[in-house]
Coordinates of C-alpha atoms in Angstrom, one line a residue:
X1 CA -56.4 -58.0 87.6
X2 CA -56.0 -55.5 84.5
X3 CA -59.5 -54.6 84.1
X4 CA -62.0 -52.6 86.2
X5 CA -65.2 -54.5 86.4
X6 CA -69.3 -53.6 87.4
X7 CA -70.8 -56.4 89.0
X8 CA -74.1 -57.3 90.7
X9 CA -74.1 -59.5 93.8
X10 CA -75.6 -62.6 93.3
X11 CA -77.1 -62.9 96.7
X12 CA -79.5 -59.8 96.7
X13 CA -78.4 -57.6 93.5
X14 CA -76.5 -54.4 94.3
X15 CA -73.9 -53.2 92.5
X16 CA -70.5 -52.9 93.4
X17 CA -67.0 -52.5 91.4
X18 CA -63.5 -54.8 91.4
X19 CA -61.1 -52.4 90.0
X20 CA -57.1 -52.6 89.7
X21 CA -55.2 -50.1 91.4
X22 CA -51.6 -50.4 91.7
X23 CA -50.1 -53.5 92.6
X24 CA -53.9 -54.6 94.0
X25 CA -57.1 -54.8 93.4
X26 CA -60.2 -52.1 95.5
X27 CA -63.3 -54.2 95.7
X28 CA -66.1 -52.2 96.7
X29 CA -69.0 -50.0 97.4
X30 CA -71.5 -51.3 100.2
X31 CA -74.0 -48.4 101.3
X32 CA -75.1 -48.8 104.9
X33 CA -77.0 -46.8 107.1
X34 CA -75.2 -44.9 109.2
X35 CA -76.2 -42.7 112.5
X36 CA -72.9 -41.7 114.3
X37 CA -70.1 -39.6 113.9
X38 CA -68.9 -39.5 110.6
X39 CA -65.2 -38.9 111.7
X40 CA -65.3 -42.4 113.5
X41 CA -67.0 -44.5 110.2
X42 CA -65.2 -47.5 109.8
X43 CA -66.0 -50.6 107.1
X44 CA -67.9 -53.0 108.9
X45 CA -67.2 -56.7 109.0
X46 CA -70.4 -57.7 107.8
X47 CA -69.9 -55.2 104.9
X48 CA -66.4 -57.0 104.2
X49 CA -67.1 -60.4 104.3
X50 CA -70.6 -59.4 101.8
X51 CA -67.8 -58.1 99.3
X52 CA -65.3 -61.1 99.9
X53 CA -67.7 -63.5 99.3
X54 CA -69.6 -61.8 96.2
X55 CA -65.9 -61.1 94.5
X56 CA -65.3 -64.7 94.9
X57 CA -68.2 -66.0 93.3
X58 CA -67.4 -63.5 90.5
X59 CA -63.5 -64.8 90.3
X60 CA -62.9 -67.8 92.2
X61 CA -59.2 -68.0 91.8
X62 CA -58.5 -64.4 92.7
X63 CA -56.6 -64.2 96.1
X64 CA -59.5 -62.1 97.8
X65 CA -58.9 -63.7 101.1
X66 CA -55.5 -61.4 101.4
X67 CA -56.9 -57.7 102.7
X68 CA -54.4 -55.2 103.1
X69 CA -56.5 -52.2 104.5
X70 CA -60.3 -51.3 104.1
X71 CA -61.8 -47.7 104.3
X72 CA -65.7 -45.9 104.6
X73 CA -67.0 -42.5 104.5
X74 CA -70.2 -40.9 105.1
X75 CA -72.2 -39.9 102.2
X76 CA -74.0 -36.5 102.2
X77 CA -77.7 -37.2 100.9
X78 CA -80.4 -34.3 100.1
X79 CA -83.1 -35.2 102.9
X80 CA -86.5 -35.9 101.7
X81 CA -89.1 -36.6 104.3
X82 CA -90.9 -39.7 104.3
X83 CA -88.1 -41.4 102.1
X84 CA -85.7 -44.4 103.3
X85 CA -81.9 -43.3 102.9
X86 CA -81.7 -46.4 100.4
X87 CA -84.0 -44.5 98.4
X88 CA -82.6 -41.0 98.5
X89 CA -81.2 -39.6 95.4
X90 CA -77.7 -39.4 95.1
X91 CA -78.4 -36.4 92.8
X92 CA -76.5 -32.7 93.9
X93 CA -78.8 -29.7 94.7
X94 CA -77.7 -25.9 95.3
X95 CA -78.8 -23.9 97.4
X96 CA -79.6 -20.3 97.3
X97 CA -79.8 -18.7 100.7
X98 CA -81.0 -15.4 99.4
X99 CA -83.8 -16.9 98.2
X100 CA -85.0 -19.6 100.6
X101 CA -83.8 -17.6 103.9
X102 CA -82.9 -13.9 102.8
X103 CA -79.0 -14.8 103.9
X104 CA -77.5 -13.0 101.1
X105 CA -73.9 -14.2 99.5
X106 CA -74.1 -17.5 100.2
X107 CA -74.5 -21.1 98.1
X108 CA -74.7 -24.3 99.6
X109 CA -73.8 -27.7 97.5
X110 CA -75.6 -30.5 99.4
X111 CA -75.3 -34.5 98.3
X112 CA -73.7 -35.1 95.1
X113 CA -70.9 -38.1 94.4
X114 CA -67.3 -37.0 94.2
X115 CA -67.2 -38.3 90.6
X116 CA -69.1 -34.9 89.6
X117 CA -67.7 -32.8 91.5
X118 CA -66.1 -30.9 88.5
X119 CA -69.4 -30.5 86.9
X120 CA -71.1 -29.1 90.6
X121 CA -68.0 -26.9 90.7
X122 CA -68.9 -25.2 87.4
X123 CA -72.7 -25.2 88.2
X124 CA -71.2 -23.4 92.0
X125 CA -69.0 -20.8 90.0
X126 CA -71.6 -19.9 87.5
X127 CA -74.3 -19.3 89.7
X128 CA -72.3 -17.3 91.8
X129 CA -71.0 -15.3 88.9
X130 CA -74.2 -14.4 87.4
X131 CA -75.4 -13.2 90.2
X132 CA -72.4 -10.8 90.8
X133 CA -72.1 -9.9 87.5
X134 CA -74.6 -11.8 85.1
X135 CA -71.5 -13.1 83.1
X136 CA -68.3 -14.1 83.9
X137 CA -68.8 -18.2 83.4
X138 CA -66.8 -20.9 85.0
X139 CA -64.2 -22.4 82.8
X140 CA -63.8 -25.8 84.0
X141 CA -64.9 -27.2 81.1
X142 CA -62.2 -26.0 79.2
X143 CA -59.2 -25.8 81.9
X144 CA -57.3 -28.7 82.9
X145 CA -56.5 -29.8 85.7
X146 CA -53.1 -29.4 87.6
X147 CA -50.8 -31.9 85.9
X148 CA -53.0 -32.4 83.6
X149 CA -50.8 -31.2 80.5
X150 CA -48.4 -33.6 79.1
X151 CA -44.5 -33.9 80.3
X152 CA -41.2 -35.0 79.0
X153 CA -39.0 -36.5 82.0
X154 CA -36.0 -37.1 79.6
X155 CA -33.1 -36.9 81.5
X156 CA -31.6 -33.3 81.2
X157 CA -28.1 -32.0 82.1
X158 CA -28.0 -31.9 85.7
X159 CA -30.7 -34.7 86.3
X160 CA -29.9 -37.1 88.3
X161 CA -30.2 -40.9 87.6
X162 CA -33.5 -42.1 88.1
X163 CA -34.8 -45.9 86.4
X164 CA -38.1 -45.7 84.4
X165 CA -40.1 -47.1 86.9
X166 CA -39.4 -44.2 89.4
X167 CA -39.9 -41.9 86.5
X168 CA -43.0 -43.8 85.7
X169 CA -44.3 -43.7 89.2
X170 CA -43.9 -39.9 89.0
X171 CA -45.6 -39.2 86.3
X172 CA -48.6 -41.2 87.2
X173 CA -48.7 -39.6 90.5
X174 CA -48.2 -36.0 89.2
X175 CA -48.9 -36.0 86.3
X176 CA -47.7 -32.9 84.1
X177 CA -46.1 -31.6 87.4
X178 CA -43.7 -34.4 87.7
X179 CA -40.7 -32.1 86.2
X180 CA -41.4 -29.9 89.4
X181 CA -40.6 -33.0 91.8
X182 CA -38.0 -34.2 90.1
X183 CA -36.2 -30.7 89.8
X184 CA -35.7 -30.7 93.5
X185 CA -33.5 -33.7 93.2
X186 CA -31.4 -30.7 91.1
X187 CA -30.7 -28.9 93.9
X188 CA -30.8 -31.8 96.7
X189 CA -29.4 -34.9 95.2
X190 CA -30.6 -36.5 98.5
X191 CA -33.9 -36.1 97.6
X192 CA -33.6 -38.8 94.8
X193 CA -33.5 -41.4 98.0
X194 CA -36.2 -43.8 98.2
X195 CA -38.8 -43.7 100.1
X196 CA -39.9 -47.1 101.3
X197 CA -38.7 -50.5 100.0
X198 CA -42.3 -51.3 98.4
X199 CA -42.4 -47.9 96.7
X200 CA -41.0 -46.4 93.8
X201 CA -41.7 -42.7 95.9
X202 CA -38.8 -40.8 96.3
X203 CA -37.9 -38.0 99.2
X204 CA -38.8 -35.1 97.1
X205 CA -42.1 -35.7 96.8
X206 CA -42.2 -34.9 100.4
X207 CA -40.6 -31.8 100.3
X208 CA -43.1 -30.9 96.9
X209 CA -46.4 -31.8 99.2
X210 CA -44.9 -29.4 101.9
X211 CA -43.9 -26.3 99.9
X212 CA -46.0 -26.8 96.9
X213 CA -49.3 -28.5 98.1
X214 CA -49.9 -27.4 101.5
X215 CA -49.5 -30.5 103.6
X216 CA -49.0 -30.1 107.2
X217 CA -49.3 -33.4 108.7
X218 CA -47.9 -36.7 107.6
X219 CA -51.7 -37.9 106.9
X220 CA -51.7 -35.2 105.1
X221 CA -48.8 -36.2 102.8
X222 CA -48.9 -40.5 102.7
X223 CA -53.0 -40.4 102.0
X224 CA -54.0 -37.0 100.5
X225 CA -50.9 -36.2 98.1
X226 CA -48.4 -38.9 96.8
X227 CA -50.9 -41.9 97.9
X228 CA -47.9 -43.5 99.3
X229 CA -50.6 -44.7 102.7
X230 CA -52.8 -46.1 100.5
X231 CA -50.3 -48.9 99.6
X232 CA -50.0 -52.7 100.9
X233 CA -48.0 -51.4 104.0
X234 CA -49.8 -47.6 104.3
X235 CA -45.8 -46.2 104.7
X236 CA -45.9 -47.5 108.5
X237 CA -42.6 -49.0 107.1
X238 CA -41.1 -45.4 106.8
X239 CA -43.3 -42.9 108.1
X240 CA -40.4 -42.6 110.7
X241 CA -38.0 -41.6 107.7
X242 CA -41.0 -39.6 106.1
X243 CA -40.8 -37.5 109.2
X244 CA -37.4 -36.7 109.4
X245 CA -37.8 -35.0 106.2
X246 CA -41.0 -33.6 106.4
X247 CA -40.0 -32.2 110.1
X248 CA -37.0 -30.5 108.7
X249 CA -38.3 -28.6 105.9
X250 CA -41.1 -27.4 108.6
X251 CA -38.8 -27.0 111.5
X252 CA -40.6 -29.8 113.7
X253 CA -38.9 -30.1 117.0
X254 CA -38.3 -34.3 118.1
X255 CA -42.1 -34.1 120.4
X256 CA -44.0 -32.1 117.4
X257 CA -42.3 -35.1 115.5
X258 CA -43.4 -37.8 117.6
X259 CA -46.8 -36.4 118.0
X260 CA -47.5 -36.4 114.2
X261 CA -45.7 -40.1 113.9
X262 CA -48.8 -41.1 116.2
X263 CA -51.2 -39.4 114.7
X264 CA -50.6 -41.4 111.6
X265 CA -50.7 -44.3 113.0
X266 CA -54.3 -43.8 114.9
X267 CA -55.3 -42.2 111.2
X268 CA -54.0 -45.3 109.8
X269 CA -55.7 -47.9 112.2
X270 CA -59.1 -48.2 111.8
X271 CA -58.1 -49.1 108.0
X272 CA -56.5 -52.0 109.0
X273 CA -58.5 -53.4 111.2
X274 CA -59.0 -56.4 108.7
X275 CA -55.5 -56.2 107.3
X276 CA -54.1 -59.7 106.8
X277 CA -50.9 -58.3 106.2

């Protein structure tokens, strides 16, 4: 699939999204109630099948029976008494402790979606500066973000040989600070290495989410920085390899290795619980 796509299920009207990424396609949302802890929320299968079956209807000769992983969160709503959670805006507010409790120095951001968060940061940062100095205003509107300015990867002297596609893969993933990854190959050639063998990631992309990005675990690094987890096989195909070099540029001992090799794997697990892969 090329195109992203808005839908409404056909049998009782919601919305929800088919949407290319990578090599794959994310079929989603479902919004379900949800009472217990939010670190153990899990895609349900009732919620799956409900998405299977409505993206079918919408393509019927699109290979959703194939899952590789799913994935949920909890959504932070402003509570309004009286008012079902289907019903809740999904609209931000800020809070000003000074003024509803007399805590002074502190804003709190409650509900919101993370597509606005840019536009809640700046409402955050203004507020706060105003009432420090009554001027200073936030700038997000007119910075960009990190990567965000253009890059040339043309080869230059000293460079090591990398095809298009890896250079490609970098620069969608980092964006204006691909140079900085691929300048570690400079000084390590070994860092040029692959990966995985269904990735175009290279090994220097875990020493750049180490020293550059402040990743600790290997969770941290395969779903939070290069996206590497959030491929058809989630790196459980290297996340051995991943951790031989992540463990030697933080000095990992072989049981602080093995620890964080399973703790991957349970971070992993709940995502594939409908994996057909």
């Amino acid at each position: 699939m090329q195109q992203a796509h808005v839908l409404f299920a056909k049998s009782d009207g919601r919305l929800f999204f088919v949407v290319p990424w990578r090599d794959a396609t994310i079929v989603g949302t479902t919004d379900t109630d949800y009472t217990g802890d939010p670190g153990n929320v899990v895609a349900s299968e009732e919620d799956v099948r409900y998405l299977q079956d409505e993206a079918r209807r919408a393509f019927p000769s699109a290979p959703f029976d194939d899952i590789y992983f799913t994935w949920a969160g909890v959504r932070a709503l402003v509570r309004e008494e009286g008012v079902s959670e289907g019903q809740v805006s999904r609209k931000h507010a800020l809070f000003d402790h000074a003024a509803r409790e007399g805590v002074e120095g502190v804003l709190s951001v409650v509900g919101g979606k993370i597509t606005a968060y840019r536009a809640i940061a700046e409402e955050a940062v203004d507020t706060a500066s105003r009432k420090l100095s009554g001027t200073a205003p936030s700038r997000t509107a007119d910075e960009p973000l990190p990567g965000a300015r253009a890059v040339d990867l043309a080869a230059r002297p000293g460079d090591l040989t990398l095809d298009a596609a890896t250079r490609g893969h970098l620069t969608s993933i980092y964006g204006g600070r691909a140079r900085e990854v691929l300048d570690l190959t400079r000084a390590d050639p070994s860092l040029a290495s692959p990966l995985c063998p269904h990735h175009r990631g290279i090994e220097a992309e875990i020493v750049h989410a180490v020293q550059n990005e402040w990743a600790e675990s290997l969770g941290d690094v395969l779903l939070r920085r290069n996206a590497l987890g959030l491929s058809a096989c989630q790196a459980l195909d290297c996340v051995d390899r991943v951790a031989d070099r992540m463990g030697a540029v933080l000095s990992w001992d072989q049981d602080r290795r093995r620890k964080e090799v399973e703790a991957y794997r349970r971070e992993v697990e709940p995502m594939r619980r409908f994996s057909t892969e």
